[in-house]
XYZ file of C-alpha atoms in Angstrom:
504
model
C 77.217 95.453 132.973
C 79.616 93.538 130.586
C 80.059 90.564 128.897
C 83.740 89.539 130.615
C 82.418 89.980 134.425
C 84.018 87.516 136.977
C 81.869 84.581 137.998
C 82.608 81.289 139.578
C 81.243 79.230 136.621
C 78.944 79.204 133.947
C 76.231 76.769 134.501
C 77.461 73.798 131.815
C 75.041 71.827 129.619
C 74.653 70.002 126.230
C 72.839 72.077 123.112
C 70.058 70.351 120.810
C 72.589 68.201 119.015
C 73.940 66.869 122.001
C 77.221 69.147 121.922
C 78.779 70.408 125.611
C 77.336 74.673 125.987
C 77.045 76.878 128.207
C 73.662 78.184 129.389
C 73.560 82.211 129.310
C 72.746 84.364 132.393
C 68.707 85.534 132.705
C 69.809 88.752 131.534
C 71.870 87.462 128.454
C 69.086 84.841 127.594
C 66.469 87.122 127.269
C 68.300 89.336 125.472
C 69.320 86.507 122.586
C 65.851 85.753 122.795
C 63.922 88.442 122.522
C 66.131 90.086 119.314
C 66.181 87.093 117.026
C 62.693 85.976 117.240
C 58.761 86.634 117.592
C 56.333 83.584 119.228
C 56.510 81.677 116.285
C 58.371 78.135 116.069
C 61.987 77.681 115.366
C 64.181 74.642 114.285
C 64.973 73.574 117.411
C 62.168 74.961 119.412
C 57.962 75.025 119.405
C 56.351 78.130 119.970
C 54.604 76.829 123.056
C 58.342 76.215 124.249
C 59.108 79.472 123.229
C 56.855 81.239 125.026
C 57.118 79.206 128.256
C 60.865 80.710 128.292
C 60.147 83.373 127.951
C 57.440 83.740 130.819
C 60.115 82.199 133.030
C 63.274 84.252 131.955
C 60.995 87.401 132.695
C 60.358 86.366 135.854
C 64.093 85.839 136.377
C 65.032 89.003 135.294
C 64.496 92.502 137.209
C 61.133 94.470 135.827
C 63.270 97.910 135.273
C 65.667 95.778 132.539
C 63.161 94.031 131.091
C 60.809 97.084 130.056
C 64.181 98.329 128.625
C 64.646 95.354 126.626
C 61.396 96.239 125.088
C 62.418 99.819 124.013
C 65.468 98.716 123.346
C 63.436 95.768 120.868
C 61.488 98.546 119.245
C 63.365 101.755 119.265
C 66.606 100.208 118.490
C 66.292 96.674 116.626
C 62.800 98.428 115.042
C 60.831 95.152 116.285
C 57.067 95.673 116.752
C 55.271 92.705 118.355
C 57.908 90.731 120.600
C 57.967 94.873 122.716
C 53.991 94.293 123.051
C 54.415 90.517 124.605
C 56.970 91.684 126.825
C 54.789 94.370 128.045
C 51.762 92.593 128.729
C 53.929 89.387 129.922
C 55.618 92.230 132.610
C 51.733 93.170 133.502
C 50.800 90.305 134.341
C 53.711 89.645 137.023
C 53.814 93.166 137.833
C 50.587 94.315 137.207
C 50.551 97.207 140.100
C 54.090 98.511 138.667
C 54.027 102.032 137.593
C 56.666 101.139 134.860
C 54.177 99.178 133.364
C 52.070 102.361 132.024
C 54.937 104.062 131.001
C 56.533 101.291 129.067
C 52.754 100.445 127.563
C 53.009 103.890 125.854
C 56.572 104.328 124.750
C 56.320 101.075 122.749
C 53.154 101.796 121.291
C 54.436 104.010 118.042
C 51.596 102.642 115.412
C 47.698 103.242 116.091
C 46.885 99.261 115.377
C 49.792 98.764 118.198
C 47.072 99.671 120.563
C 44.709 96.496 119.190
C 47.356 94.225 118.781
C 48.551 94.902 122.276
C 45.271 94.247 123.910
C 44.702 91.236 121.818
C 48.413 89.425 122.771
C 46.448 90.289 126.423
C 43.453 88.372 125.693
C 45.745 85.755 124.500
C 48.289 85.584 127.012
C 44.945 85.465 129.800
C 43.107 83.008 127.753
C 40.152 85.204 127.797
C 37.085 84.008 126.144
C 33.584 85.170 125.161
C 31.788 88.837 125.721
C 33.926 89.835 128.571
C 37.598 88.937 127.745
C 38.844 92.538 127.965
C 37.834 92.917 131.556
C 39.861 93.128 134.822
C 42.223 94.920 132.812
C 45.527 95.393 134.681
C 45.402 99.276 135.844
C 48.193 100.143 134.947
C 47.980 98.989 131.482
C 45.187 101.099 131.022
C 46.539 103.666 131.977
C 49.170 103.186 129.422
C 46.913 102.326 126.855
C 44.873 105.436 127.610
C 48.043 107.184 127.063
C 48.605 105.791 123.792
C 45.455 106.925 122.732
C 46.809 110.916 122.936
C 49.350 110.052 120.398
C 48.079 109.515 117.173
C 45.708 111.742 114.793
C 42.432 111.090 112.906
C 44.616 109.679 109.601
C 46.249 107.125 111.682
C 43.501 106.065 113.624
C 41.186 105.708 110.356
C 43.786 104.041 108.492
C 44.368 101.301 111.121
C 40.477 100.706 112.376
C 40.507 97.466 110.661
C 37.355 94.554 111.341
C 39.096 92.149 113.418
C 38.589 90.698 116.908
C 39.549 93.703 118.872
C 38.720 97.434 117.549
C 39.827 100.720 118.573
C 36.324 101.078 120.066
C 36.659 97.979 121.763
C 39.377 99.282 123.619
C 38.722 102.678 123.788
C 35.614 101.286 126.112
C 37.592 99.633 128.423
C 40.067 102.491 128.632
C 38.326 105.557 128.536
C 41.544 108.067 127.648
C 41.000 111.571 128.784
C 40.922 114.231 125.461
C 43.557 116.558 125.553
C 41.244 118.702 124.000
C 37.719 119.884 122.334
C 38.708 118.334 118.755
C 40.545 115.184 119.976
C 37.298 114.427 122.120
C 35.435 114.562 118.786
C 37.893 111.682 117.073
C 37.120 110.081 120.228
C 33.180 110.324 119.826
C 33.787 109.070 115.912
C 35.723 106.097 117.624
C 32.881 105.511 119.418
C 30.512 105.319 116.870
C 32.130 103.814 114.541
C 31.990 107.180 112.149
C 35.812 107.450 111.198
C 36.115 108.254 107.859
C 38.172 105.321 105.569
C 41.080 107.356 104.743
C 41.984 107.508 100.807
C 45.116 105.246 101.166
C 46.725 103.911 98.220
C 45.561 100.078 98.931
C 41.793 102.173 98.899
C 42.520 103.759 95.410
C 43.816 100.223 94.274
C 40.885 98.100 95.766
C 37.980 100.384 94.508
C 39.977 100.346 90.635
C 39.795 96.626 91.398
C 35.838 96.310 91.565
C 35.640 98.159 88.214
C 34.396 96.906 85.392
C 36.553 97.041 81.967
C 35.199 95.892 78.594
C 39.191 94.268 78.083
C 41.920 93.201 79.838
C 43.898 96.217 77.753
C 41.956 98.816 78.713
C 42.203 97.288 82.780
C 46.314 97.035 82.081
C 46.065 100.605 81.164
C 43.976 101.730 84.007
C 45.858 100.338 86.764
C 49.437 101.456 84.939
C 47.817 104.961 85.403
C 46.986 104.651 88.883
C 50.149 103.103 89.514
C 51.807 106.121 88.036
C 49.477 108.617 89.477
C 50.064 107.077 93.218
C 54.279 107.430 92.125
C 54.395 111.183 91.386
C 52.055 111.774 94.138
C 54.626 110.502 97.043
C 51.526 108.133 98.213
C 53.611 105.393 98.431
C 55.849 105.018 101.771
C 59.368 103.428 101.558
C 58.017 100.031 102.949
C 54.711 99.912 100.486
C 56.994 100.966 97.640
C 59.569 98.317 98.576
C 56.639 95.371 98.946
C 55.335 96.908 95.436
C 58.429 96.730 93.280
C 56.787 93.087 91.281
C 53.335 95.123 91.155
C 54.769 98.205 89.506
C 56.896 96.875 87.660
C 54.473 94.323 86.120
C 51.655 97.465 85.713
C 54.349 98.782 82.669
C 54.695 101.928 84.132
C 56.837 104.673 81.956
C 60.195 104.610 81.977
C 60.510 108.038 83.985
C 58.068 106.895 86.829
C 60.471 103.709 86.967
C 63.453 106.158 87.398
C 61.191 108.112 90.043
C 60.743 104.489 91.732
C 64.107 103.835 91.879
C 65.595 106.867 92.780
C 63.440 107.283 95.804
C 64.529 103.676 96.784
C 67.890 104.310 96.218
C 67.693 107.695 98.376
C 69.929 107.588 100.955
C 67.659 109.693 103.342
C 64.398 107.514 102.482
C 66.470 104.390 103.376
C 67.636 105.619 107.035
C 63.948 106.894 107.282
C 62.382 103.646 106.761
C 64.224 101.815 109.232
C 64.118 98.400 107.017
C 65.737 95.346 108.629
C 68.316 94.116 106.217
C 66.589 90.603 105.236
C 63.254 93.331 103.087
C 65.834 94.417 100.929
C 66.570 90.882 100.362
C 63.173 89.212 99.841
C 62.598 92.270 97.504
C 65.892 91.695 95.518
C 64.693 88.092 94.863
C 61.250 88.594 93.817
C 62.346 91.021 91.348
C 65.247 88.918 90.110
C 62.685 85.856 89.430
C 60.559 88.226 87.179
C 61.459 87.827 83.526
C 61.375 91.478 82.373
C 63.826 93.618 80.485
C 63.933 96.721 83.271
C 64.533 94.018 86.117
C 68.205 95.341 86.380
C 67.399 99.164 87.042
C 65.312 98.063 90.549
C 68.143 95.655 90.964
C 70.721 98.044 90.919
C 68.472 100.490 93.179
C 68.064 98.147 95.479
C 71.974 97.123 96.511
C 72.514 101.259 96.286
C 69.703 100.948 98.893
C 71.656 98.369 100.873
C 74.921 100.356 100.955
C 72.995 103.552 102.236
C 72.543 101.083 104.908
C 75.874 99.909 105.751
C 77.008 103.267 105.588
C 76.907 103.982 109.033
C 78.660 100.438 110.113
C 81.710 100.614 111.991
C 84.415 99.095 109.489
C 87.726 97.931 110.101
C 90.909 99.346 108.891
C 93.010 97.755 106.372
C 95.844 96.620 109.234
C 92.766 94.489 110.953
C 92.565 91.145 110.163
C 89.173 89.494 109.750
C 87.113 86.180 109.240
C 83.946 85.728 108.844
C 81.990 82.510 108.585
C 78.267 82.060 108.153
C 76.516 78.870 108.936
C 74.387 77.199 106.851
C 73.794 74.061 108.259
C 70.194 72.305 107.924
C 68.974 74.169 111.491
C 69.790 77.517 109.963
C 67.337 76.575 106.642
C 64.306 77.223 108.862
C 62.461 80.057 108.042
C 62.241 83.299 110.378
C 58.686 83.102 110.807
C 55.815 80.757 109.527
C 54.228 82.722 106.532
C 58.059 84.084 105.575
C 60.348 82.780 103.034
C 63.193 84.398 104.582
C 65.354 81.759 106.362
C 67.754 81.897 109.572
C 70.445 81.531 107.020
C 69.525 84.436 104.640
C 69.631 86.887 107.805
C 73.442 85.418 108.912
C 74.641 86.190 104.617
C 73.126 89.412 104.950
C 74.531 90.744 108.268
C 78.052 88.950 106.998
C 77.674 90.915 103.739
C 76.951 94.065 105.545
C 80.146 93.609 107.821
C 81.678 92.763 105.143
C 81.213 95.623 103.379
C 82.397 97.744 105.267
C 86.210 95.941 106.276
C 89.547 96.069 103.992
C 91.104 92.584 104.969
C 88.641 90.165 105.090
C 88.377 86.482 104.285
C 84.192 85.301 103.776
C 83.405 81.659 103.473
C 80.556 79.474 105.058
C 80.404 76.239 107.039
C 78.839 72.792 107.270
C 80.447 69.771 106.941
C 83.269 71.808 106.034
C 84.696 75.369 105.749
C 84.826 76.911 102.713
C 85.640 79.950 102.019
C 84.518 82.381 99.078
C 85.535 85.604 97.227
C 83.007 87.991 96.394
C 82.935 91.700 95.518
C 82.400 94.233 98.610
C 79.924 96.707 96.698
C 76.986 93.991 95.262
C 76.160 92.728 98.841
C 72.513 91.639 97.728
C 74.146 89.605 94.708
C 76.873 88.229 96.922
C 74.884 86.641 99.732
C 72.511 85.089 96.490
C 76.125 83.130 95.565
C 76.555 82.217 98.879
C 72.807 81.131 99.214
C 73.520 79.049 95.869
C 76.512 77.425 96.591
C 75.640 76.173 100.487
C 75.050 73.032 99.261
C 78.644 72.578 98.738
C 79.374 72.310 101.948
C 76.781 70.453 103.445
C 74.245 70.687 106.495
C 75.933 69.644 109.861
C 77.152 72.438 112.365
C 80.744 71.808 111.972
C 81.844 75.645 113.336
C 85.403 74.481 114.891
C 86.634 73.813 111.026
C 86.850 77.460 111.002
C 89.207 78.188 113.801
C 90.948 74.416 113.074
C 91.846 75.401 109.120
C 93.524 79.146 110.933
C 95.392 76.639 113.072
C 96.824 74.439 110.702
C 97.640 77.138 108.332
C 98.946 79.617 111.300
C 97.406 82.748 109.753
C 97.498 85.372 112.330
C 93.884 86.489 112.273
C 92.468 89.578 114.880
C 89.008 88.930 114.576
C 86.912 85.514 113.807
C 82.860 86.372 113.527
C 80.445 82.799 112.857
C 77.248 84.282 111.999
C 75.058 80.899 113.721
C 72.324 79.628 115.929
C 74.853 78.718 118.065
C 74.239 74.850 117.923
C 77.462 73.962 116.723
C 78.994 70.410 116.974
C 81.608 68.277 115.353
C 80.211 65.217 113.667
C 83.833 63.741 112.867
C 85.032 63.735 116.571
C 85.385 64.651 119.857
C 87.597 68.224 119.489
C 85.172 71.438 119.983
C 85.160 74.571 118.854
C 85.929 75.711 122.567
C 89.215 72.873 122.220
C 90.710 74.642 118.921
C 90.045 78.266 120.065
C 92.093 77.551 123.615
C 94.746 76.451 121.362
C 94.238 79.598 118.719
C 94.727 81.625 121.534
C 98.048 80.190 122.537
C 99.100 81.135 118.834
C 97.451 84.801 118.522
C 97.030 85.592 122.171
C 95.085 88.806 121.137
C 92.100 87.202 118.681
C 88.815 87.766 119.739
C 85.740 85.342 118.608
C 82.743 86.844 118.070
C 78.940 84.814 118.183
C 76.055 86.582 116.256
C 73.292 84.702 117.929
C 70.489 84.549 114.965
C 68.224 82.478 116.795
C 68.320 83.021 120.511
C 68.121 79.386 122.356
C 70.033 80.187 125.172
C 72.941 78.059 124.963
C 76.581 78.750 123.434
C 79.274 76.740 122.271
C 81.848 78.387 124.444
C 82.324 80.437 128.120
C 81.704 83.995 126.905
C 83.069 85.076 129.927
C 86.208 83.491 129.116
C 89.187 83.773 126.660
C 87.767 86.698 124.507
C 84.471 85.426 123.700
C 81.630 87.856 122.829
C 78.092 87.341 122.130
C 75.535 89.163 119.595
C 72.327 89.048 118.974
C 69.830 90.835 117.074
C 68.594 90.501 112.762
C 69.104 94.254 112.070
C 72.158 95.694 110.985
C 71.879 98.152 114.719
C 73.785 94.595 115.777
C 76.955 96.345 114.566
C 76.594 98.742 117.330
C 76.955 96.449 119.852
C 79.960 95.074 117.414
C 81.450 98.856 118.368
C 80.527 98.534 121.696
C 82.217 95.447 122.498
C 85.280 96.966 121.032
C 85.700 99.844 122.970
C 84.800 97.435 126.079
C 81.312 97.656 126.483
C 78.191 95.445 125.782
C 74.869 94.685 124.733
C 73.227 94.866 128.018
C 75.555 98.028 128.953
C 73.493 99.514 125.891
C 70.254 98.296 126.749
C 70.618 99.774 130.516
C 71.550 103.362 129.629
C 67.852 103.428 128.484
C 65.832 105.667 130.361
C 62.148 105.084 131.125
């Protein structure tokens, strides 16, 4: 399946500010939609909304791609709790499906997956009082029972948190089949509630908390020790580390378990281990920078070698390609990701741009608005160069003015191969009647060979031009695994031609 298959016509529409779109296929919709977003509400879009879309594009779509769209989600684009909805959303239409077990367990990867699963069900039901995880769909217990198999004492004890729904809660309603003697045992602990609390790191730190000091020195001290002690002992995962930096730094650890700190988030093998979406690096980068601390630089500097372990793997572009790339930052893309994030549609388009950028040898970078600016910045400090783009957006104000990009190539007839607008798609002019779609048609007639690309960051189902038409491709996705599809569409494949080699 590809992007540039014949149809008749694209079903035409306006998008949310009133600008003529295209609305995508099921297949391409879901897609957009289920890569650049969880449940939560968007610019342009309530979560209610949201959700009802989803429901119906589901329905639209055939079961087989959509459970691949959730392993794709999760395995690929390292998403955890849009693969769960899609699941239990694919239950509930095809609740006698086979697939529905299998695709239950394969997205499952983390014990509290299990919970959080069953709880979107009791949700998505509307399931109230003593009995809401009754009439269970079959065959989501049976992949739920499955799940169960997977994970060991450690992980079970370290997710059995006290909320709504418990492992034992759903271990009840489940009843998963020991493989053996000793995994019957974690079972009957399930059961009774007798896992043992794992000593995690956020244990050691909570029970130092309730201690008693006789001064706020000799509590500094402590907690600089345990910080320490949980550094040389490898406690601390990539992600916990990463969330930490502002904690450890702040605790006035030694210089040599900073070096420890930031050579293990620096590490090259740690980074591809962690499977980070780009934007963590980010928010990390900018808590530290706010901190007012003389070592601030070292994690700085550890954290943009993290970033480059990242783009490492990208697909560049030789120096005999041509690129653009323009990121939007008009006033939709200023809405943030999710509702308790500070991370904003905008941040994610700098930092995929800065990635791509990264990795290409003749590249022009600027952002749009009102206007089209562009901006130099180095390739190597990616972290520090979308941080001067996020500080100088205001310069080019807050409409969705994308056809300045292609418009300014026009009237300055550079010869460009490859134009990339990192958007939500919502594009419009506010000075006139000529569209993006107007000044690409007559691009093309000037560099019959450029190719536009659209990195969908927000997934409304609408696009500013026929992407079936005139070299036109659509991405979508937050992680930097969207550059795959970037190499895919270059050697003539696509998204969805991805997404359907999965096997179940």
């Amino acid at each position: 399946m590809k992007f540039n298959v014949t149809t008749k016509t694209l079903s035409k529409t306006t998008n949310y500010e009133g600008a003529a779109a295209f609305i995508l296929a099921p297949e391409m919709e879901l897609y957009t939609l289920v890569v650049t977003a969880g449940l939560s509400g968007q610019f342009y879009e309530a979560a209610d909304d949201k959700l009802a879309r989803l429901r119906t594009l589901i329905a639209k779509n055939d079961p087989l791609f959509v459970a691949r769209l959730a392993v794709y989600a999760r395995e690929e684009m390292h998403l955890r709790s849009i693969p769960l909805v899609l699941t239990v959303e694919l239950a509930r239409l095809e609740s006698g499906n086979s697939l529905i077990a299998t695709l239950a367990n394969r997205v499952i990867q983390r014990a509290d997956e299990i919970t959080e699963l069953m709880a979107y069900y009791v949700l998505a039901n509307e399931r109230t009082g003593i009995k809401k995880l009754n009439k269970l769909s079959k065959q989501l217990q049976k992949g739920l029972a499955m799940a169960f198999n997977k994970f060991s004492a450690y992980q079970f004890a370290k997710y059995n948190r006290d909320a709504a729904i418990r492992l034992r809660d759903v271990l009840f309603v489940v009843h998963p089949k020991a493989k053996d003697a000793a995994q019957q045992e974690l079972f009957n602990e399930i059961a009774n509630n007798q896992l043992e609390a794992p000593y995690t790191w956020e244990v050691e730190l909570s029970v130092l908390g309730k201690v008693k000091f006789f001064s706020e020195a000799e509590k500094t001290a402590a907690f600089c020790a345990k910080w320490e002690e949980l550094i040389y002992s490898n406690k601390l995962g990539y992600m916990a580390t990463l969330r930490n930096l502002r904690n450890i730094l702040m605790a006035g650890i030694s210089d040599a378990a900073l070096e420890k700190v930031c050579g293990f988030i620096g590490d090259a093998k740690a980074v591809a281990a962690s499977k980070q979406l780009p934007f963590r690096f980010l928010a990390a980068y900018r808590e530290i920078k706010a901190l007012e601390n003389g070592r601030v630089g070292e994690i700085l500097d550890a954290l943009e070698t993290a970033v480059l372990c990242s783009a490492a793997n990208i697909n560049g572009y030789a120096a005999d390609t041509k690129l653009v790339i323009a990121a939007d930052v008009s006033g939709s893309m200023q809405a943030p990701v999710s509702a308790k994030s500070k991370i904003l549609n905008y941040d994610i388009g700098l930092m995929l741009a800065m990635l791509l950028q990264n990795r290409c040898d003749d590249v022009v970078v600027g952002m749009f608005g009102d206007q089209w600016k562009t901006i130099t910045v180095s390739r190597k400090n990616i972290l520090a160069n979308v941080q001067e783009f996020y500080r100088r957006e205001g310069e080019v104000g807050y409409a969705t003015n994308g056809h300045l990009v292609i418009k300014d190539l026009l009237e300055r007839r550079l010869v460009k191969d490859k134009i990339m607008l990192f958007t939500d798609c919502q594009l419009w002019n506010n000075n006139g009647a000529a569209t993006i779609k107007d000044y690409w048609k007559q691009y093309k007639k000037l560099v019959p060979a450029a190719k536009l690309y659209l990195f969908d960051l927000a997934g409304y189902g609408k696009v500013p031009l026929n992407i079936e038409q005139n070299d036109v491709y659509l991405l979508a996705g937050w992680s930097d695994k969207i550059f795959d599809v970037l190499a895919a569409l270059d050697k003539g494949g696509s998204a969805l031609e991805i997404i359907n080699r999965i096997v179940i």
